[in-house]
Short mmCIF file of C-alpha atoms in Angstrom, two decimals:
data_model
loop_
_atom_site.label_atom_id
_atom_site.label_comp_id
_atom_site.label_asym_id
_atom_site.label_seq_id
_atom_site.Cartn_x
_atom_site.Cartn_y
_atom_site.Cartn_z
CA UNK Z 577 -0.34 0.08 -0.26
CA UNK Z 578 2.66 2.44 0.77
CA UNK Z 579 4.36 1.63 -2.47
CA UNK Z 580 1.47 2.33 -4.08
CA UNK Z 581 0.58 5.40 -2.40
CA UNK Z 582 4.08 6.37 -3.61
CA UNK Z 583 3.86 5.79 -7.04
CA UNK Z 584 0.25 7.52 -7.19
CA UNK Z 585 2.44 10.89 -5.53
CA UNK Z 586 4.78 10.43 -8.57
CA UNK Z 587 2.61 9.99 -11.45
CA UNK Z 588 0.49 12.58 -10.15
CA UNK Z 589 2.82 15.51 -11.65
CA UNK Z 590 4.14 13.86 -14.41
CA UNK Z 591 0.56 12.61 -15.86
CA UNK Z 592 -0.73 16.51 -15.32
CA UNK Z 593 2.61 17.92 -17.27
CA UNK Z 594 0.79 15.53 -20.29
CA UNK Z 595 -2.66 16.64 -19.59
CA UNK Z 596 -2.01 20.33 -19.38
CA UNK Z 597 -0.70 20.51 -22.85
CA UNK Z 598 -4.09 19.12 -23.47
CA UNK Z 599 -6.34 21.79 -21.73
CA UNK Z 600 -7.07 19.65 -18.84
CA UNK Z 601 -7.41 21.86 -15.72
CA UNK Z 602 -5.32 21.74 -13.25
CA UNK Z 603 -4.53 18.68 -10.59
CA UNK Z 604 -4.84 20.37 -7.45
CA UNK Z 605 -8.87 20.64 -7.75
CA UNK Z 606 -8.98 16.99 -7.11
CA UNK Z 607 -7.93 13.87 -5.65
CA UNK Z 608 -6.32 10.71 -6.69
CA UNK Z 609 -8.15 7.39 -6.33
CA UNK Z 610 -7.50 4.91 -3.33
CA UNK Z 611 -6.26 1.76 -3.65
CA UNK Z 612 -8.67 -0.99 -4.52
CA UNK Z 613 -11.19 1.84 -5.75
CA UNK Z 614 -12.91 0.68 -8.48
CA UNK Z 615 -12.79 3.91 -10.85
CA UNK Z 616 -13.42 8.01 -9.31
CA UNK Z 617 -16.47 9.96 -9.53
CA UNK Z 618 -17.71 10.08 -13.08
CA UNK Z 619 -17.88 13.91 -12.99
CA UNK Z 620 -14.23 13.71 -12.26
CA UNK Z 621 -13.45 10.99 -14.46
CA UNK Z 622 -15.37 13.41 -18.03
CA UNK Z 623 -12.98 16.40 -16.33
CA UNK Z 624 -9.66 15.26 -16.47
CA UNK Z 625 -9.83 11.89 -18.29
CA UNK Z 626 -6.47 11.38 -18.94
CA UNK Z 627 -4.76 12.48 -16.36
CA UNK Z 628 -7.25 9.89 -14.16
CA UNK Z 629 -6.45 7.25 -16.33
CA UNK Z 630 -2.73 7.23 -15.89
CA UNK Z 631 -3.33 7.71 -12.09
CA UNK Z 632 -5.89 4.44 -12.00
CA UNK Z 633 -3.69 2.26 -14.43
CA UNK Z 634 -0.74 3.06 -11.46
CA UNK Z 635 -3.14 2.58 -8.93
CA UNK Z 636 -3.99 -0.70 -10.30
CA UNK Z 637 -0.55 -1.96 -11.35
CA UNK Z 638 0.95 -0.88 -7.89
CA UNK Z 639 -2.19 -2.88 -5.84
CA UNK Z 640 -1.83 -6.17 -7.97
CA UNK Z 641 -5.47 -5.73 -9.81
CA UNK Z 642 -4.21 -5.64 -13.16
CA UNK Z 643 -1.95 -5.39 -15.62
CA UNK Z 644 -1.99 -1.44 -15.46
CA UNK Z 645 1.27 0.53 -16.04
CA UNK Z 646 2.90 3.48 -14.48
CA UNK Z 647 4.95 6.13 -16.47
CA UNK Z 648 8.47 6.32 -14.71
CA UNK Z 649 8.63 9.40 -13.24
CA UNK Z 650 12.75 9.10 -13.31
CA UNK Z 651 14.29 11.52 -16.23
CA UNK Z 652 16.92 10.28 -18.19
CA UNK Z 653 20.12 11.12 -16.43
CA UNK Z 654 23.52 12.49 -18.39
CA UNK Z 655 25.31 9.72 -15.99
CA UNK Z 656 25.64 6.30 -15.17
CA UNK Z 657 26.71 4.75 -11.97
CA UNK Z 658 30.67 4.39 -12.39
CA UNK Z 659 31.10 7.51 -14.43
CA UNK Z 660 33.72 10.00 -13.67
CA UNK Z 661 32.81 13.52 -12.82
CA UNK Z 662 33.52 17.09 -11.73
CA UNK Z 663 31.24 18.53 -9.13
CA UNK Z 664 30.95 21.96 -8.08
CA UNK Z 665 30.72 22.12 -4.32
CA UNK Z 666 31.06 24.91 -1.91
CA UNK Z 667 35.17 24.36 -2.13
CA UNK Z 668 34.80 24.57 -5.96
CA UNK Z 669 35.23 21.92 -8.15
CA UNK Z 670 36.27 18.72 -7.21
CA UNK Z 671 36.81 15.26 -9.19
CA UNK Z 672 34.36 12.11 -7.85
CA UNK Z 673 32.61 8.86 -9.16
CA UNK Z 674 28.71 8.60 -9.55
CA UNK Z 675 28.23 6.08 -7.08
CA UNK Z 676 23.78 6.05 -7.31
CA UNK Z 677 21.36 7.14 -8.97
CA UNK Z 678 17.76 8.80 -8.02
CA UNK Z 679 19.49 8.82 -4.48
CA UNK Z 680 17.63 9.63 -1.51
CA UNK Z 681 18.40 10.04 1.97
CA UNK Z 682 16.76 7.94 4.57
CA UNK Z 683 14.55 10.97 6.56
CA UNK Z 684 13.38 12.46 3.25
CA UNK Z 685 9.92 13.13 3.03
CA UNK Z 686 8.18 10.80 0.61
CA UNK Z 687 7.13 13.92 -1.73
CA UNK Z 688 10.49 15.08 -1.54
CA UNK Z 689 12.22 14.17 -5.46
CA UNK Z 690 15.47 12.18 -5.71
CA UNK Z 691 18.85 13.36 -6.34
CA UNK Z 692 19.89 12.69 -9.47
CA UNK Z 693 23.14 11.49 -8.59
CA UNK Z 694 25.18 10.33 -5.18
CA UNK Z 695 28.57 11.08 -5.91
CA UNK Z 696 32.26 9.84 -4.01
CA UNK Z 697 34.41 12.49 -3.75
CA UNK Z 698 38.43 11.41 -4.24
CA UNK Z 699 39.00 13.25 -1.12
CA UNK Z 700 36.72 10.64 0.18
CA UNK Z 701 33.31 12.58 1.13
CA UNK Z 702 29.80 11.40 0.16
CA UNK Z 703 27.70 14.01 -1.29
CA UNK Z 704 24.58 14.32 -3.83
CA UNK Z 705 23.80 16.73 -6.66
CA UNK Z 706 20.70 18.14 -6.40
CA UNK Z 707 19.85 18.89 -9.91
CA UNK Z 708 21.57 17.25 -13.54
CA UNK Z 709 22.65 20.35 -14.01
CA UNK Z 710 26.34 21.35 -16.12
CA UNK Z 711 26.93 24.06 -13.55
CA UNK Z 712 26.63 21.58 -10.95
CA UNK Z 713 27.93 18.14 -12.65
CA UNK Z 714 30.25 17.93 -15.42
CA UNK Z 715 32.22 14.97 -17.41
CA UNK Z 716 35.63 14.92 -15.39
CA UNK Z 717 37.69 15.99 -18.49
CA UNK Z 718 35.35 19.16 -18.77
CA UNK Z 719 36.27 21.18 -15.64
CA UNK Z 720 37.23 24.70 -16.28
CA UNK Z 721 40.97 25.01 -17.47
CA UNK Z 722 41.83 26.87 -14.22
CA UNK Z 723 40.59 24.51 -11.94
CA UNK Z 724 42.47 21.65 -13.82
CA UNK Z 725 45.94 23.70 -13.32
CA UNK Z 726 44.57 24.68 -9.61
CA UNK Z 727 43.63 20.59 -8.72
CA UNK Z 728 47.65 20.17 -10.37
CA UNK Z 729 49.10 22.22 -7.98
CA UNK Z 730 47.57 20.97 -4.94
CA UNK Z 731 48.61 17.25 -6.22
CA UNK Z 732 51.90 18.38 -6.89
CA UNK Z 733 52.36 20.00 -3.27
CA UNK Z 734 53.71 22.96 -5.06
CA UNK Z 735 53.58 25.16 -1.83
CA UNK Z 736 55.44 22.58 0.20
CA UNK Z 737 58.46 22.19 -3.09
CA UNK Z 738 58.75 25.15 -4.61
CA UNK Z 739 60.13 27.22 -2.09
CA UNK Z 740 63.55 24.84 -1.73
CA UNK Z 741 64.15 25.54 -5.25
CA UNK Z 742 63.16 29.30 -4.94
CA UNK Z 743 65.57 31.89 -6.40
CA UNK Z 744 65.53 34.44 -3.78
CA UNK Z 745 64.45 31.63 -0.63
CA UNK Z 746 64.40 34.60 2.09
CA UNK Z 747 61.01 35.98 0.62
CA UNK Z 748 59.60 32.73 1.79
CA UNK Z 749 60.40 33.28 5.37
CA UNK Z 750 57.74 35.51 7.07
CA UNK Z 751 60.57 37.16 9.69
CA UNK Z 752 61.84 38.92 6.61
CA UNK Z 753 58.79 40.96 5.86
CA UNK Z 754 59.64 43.94 7.47
CA UNK Z 755 62.71 44.55 5.44
CA UNK Z 756 59.97 44.58 2.34
CA UNK Z 757 59.25 47.96 3.83
CA UNK Z 758 60.72 51.41 3.32
CA UNK Z 759 62.00 52.35 6.79
CA UNK Z 760 59.97 55.76 7.30
CA UNK Z 761 56.68 53.58 6.72
CA UNK Z 762 58.17 51.27 9.49
CA UNK Z 763 58.59 53.98 11.69
CA UNK Z 764 55.31 55.49 11.00
CA UNK Z 765 53.60 52.11 12.04
CA UNK Z 766 55.73 50.99 15.06
CA UNK Z 767 53.48 52.26 17.79
CA UNK Z 768 50.14 50.75 16.31
CA UNK Z 769 52.34 47.37 15.37
CA UNK Z 770 52.96 47.57 19.08
CA UNK Z 771 49.49 48.30 20.70
CA UNK Z 772 47.54 47.11 18.36
CA UNK Z 773 45.47 50.98 18.25
CA UNK Z 774 45.55 52.40 14.66
CA UNK Z 775 44.67 55.73 16.52
CA UNK Z 776 48.42 55.10 16.93
CA UNK Z 777 49.22 55.88 13.55
CA UNK Z 778 51.22 58.83 12.89
CA UNK Z 779 49.92 59.85 9.57
CA UNK Z 780 52.28 62.64 8.89
CA UNK Z 781 54.93 60.06 9.52
CA UNK Z 782 53.64 58.44 6.28
CA UNK Z 783 56.07 58.58 3.88
CA UNK Z 784 54.79 60.23 0.24
CA UNK Z 785 50.78 60.04 1.46
CA UNK Z 786 48.52 61.66 -1.15
CA UNK Z 787 44.64 61.51 -1.05
CA UNK Z 788 43.99 60.12 -5.51
CA UNK Z 789 40.25 59.96 -5.05
CA UNK Z 790 37.60 59.96 -2.39
CA UNK Z 791 38.57 56.77 -0.87
CA UNK Z 792 41.87 56.00 -2.54
CA UNK Z 793 45.01 56.54 -1.18
CA UNK Z 794 48.82 56.29 -1.87
CA UNK Z 795 52.03 56.19 -0.72
CA UNK Z 796 55.75 54.48 -0.34
CA UNK Z 797 55.39 51.53 0.67
CA UNK Z 798 57.67 48.51 -0.90
CA UNK Z 799 61.20 48.56 -1.09
CA UNK Z 800 62.83 48.73 -5.24
CA UNK Z 801 65.03 45.67 -4.16
CA UNK Z 802 61.86 43.66 -2.82
CA UNK Z 803 59.85 44.59 -6.09
CA UNK Z 804 62.86 43.00 -8.43
CA UNK Z 805 63.53 39.93 -6.11
CA UNK Z 806 59.37 39.47 -6.33
CA UNK Z 807 59.54 39.74 -10.02
CA UNK Z 808 62.33 37.60 -10.76
CA UNK Z 809 60.82 34.98 -8.42
CA UNK Z 810 57.52 35.00 -10.63
CA UNK Z 811 59.79 34.53 -13.58
CA UNK Z 812 62.16 31.58 -12.10
CA UNK Z 813 59.21 29.60 -10.80
CA UNK Z 814 57.44 30.02 -14.44
CA UNK Z 815 60.96 28.42 -15.95
CA UNK Z 816 60.76 25.52 -13.67
CA UNK Z 817 58.13 24.20 -15.29
CA UNK Z 818 56.04 23.17 -12.39
CA UNK Z 819 52.20 23.52 -12.58
CA UNK Z 820 51.09 27.07 -12.91
CA UNK Z 821 47.97 28.65 -12.32
CA UNK Z 822 47.23 32.27 -14.19
CA UNK Z 823 45.17 34.69 -11.09
CA UNK Z 824 41.89 34.47 -12.46
CA UNK Z 825 40.46 32.30 -15.79
CA UNK Z 826 40.36 35.46 -18.02
CA UNK Z 827 43.89 35.37 -17.91
CA UNK Z 828 46.50 33.36 -19.71
CA UNK Z 829 49.65 34.70 -17.83
CA UNK Z 830 51.07 35.18 -14.14
CA UNK Z 831 51.23 33.00 -11.07
CA UNK Z 832 49.53 33.20 -8.02
CA UNK Z 833 52.11 33.42 -5.23
CA UNK Z 834 49.89 32.26 -2.52
CA UNK Z 835 50.01 28.42 -4.33
CA UNK Z 836 54.04 28.67 -4.41
CA UNK Z 837 54.64 29.07 -0.99
CA UNK Z 838 54.34 32.79 0.27
CA UNK Z 839 51.36 32.65 1.76
CA UNK Z 840 52.77 32.89 5.42
CA UNK Z 841 54.97 35.66 4.21
CA UNK Z 842 52.14 37.95 2.53
CA UNK Z 843 49.42 37.31 5.80
CA UNK Z 844 52.12 38.72 7.95
CA UNK Z 845 52.54 41.34 5.47
CA UNK Z 846 48.72 42.24 5.82
CA UNK Z 847 48.41 41.84 9.65
CA UNK Z 848 51.49 43.45 10.30
CA UNK Z 849 51.29 46.59 7.77
CA UNK Z 850 48.13 46.40 5.89
CA UNK Z 851 45.77 45.91 8.10
CA UNK Z 852 47.03 49.23 10.51
CA UNK Z 853 46.67 51.41 6.94
CA UNK Z 854 43.06 50.35 6.59
CA UNK Z 855 42.54 50.55 10.09
CA UNK Z 856 43.30 54.60 9.80
CA UNK Z 857 42.09 55.03 6.64
CA UNK Z 858 38.55 53.27 6.67
CA UNK Z 859 37.58 52.36 10.24
CA UNK Z 860 38.81 55.05 12.59
CA UNK Z 861 39.22 59.20 12.36
CA UNK Z 862 42.11 59.38 9.85
CA UNK Z 863 40.16 58.63 6.66
CA UNK Z 864 38.07 61.96 7.69
CA UNK Z 865 40.74 63.94 8.18
CA UNK Z 866 42.25 63.11 4.82
CA UNK Z 867 39.13 64.00 2.66
CA UNK Z 868 39.35 67.43 4.81
#
């Protein structure tokens, strides 16, 4: 009986679509026949014959009272069990394998439609795709090219391997970050670095400070020697032939420096310098003073 009821509910939507194309009124205005009933009421039969006939046939087949058949509510899917796919997850495109079709969680209500695919990701997690859409699930070889590069870098463990081969290994040591900045800026930020209070930053001491536009300031920041080293390092990495990912999908060139091992150094730069500048100009009173 439970199986038959489920079949009725599934067929209801399927048949209403067929009937709607023939000018039949919406299925919301009537009920499906119950299991074992001879047939629906005469008025209802005249009103929605194609739809009710499909439901009645489904009911009789499920109850074992005849040889009727139900149109399958399951749509044809693009992939089959065992296919390799790429899934667009909250962590980006990840590779995996389809392990089940028309998947359902045990606690889902019966009127909730099934998920097209259950997927086992290569990392071991089990997920499901709510829709059979190219925006969510693609063939493995159709993963976006920049994501392929990103995965190649992660697989090669570049961030851990490359620093030992770097042209300028000192760039990869966070303790050296202070030497990247011009002395005048270090002096202007020194008291903030000690107290953590952006109001302690002496704006008058920030070298070359200029208001370029409302909300936009410029100032002397990085040592020219550091800039040269950074450019040389980027070129050196490209010359190694290790996996390389451009900054975004619209660029074919460039290197995401965080991904080659510079993330710790850049994080030190953000925490020890840029956060203070943002604090004084955009979070405190310093920005208003600049406007005046």
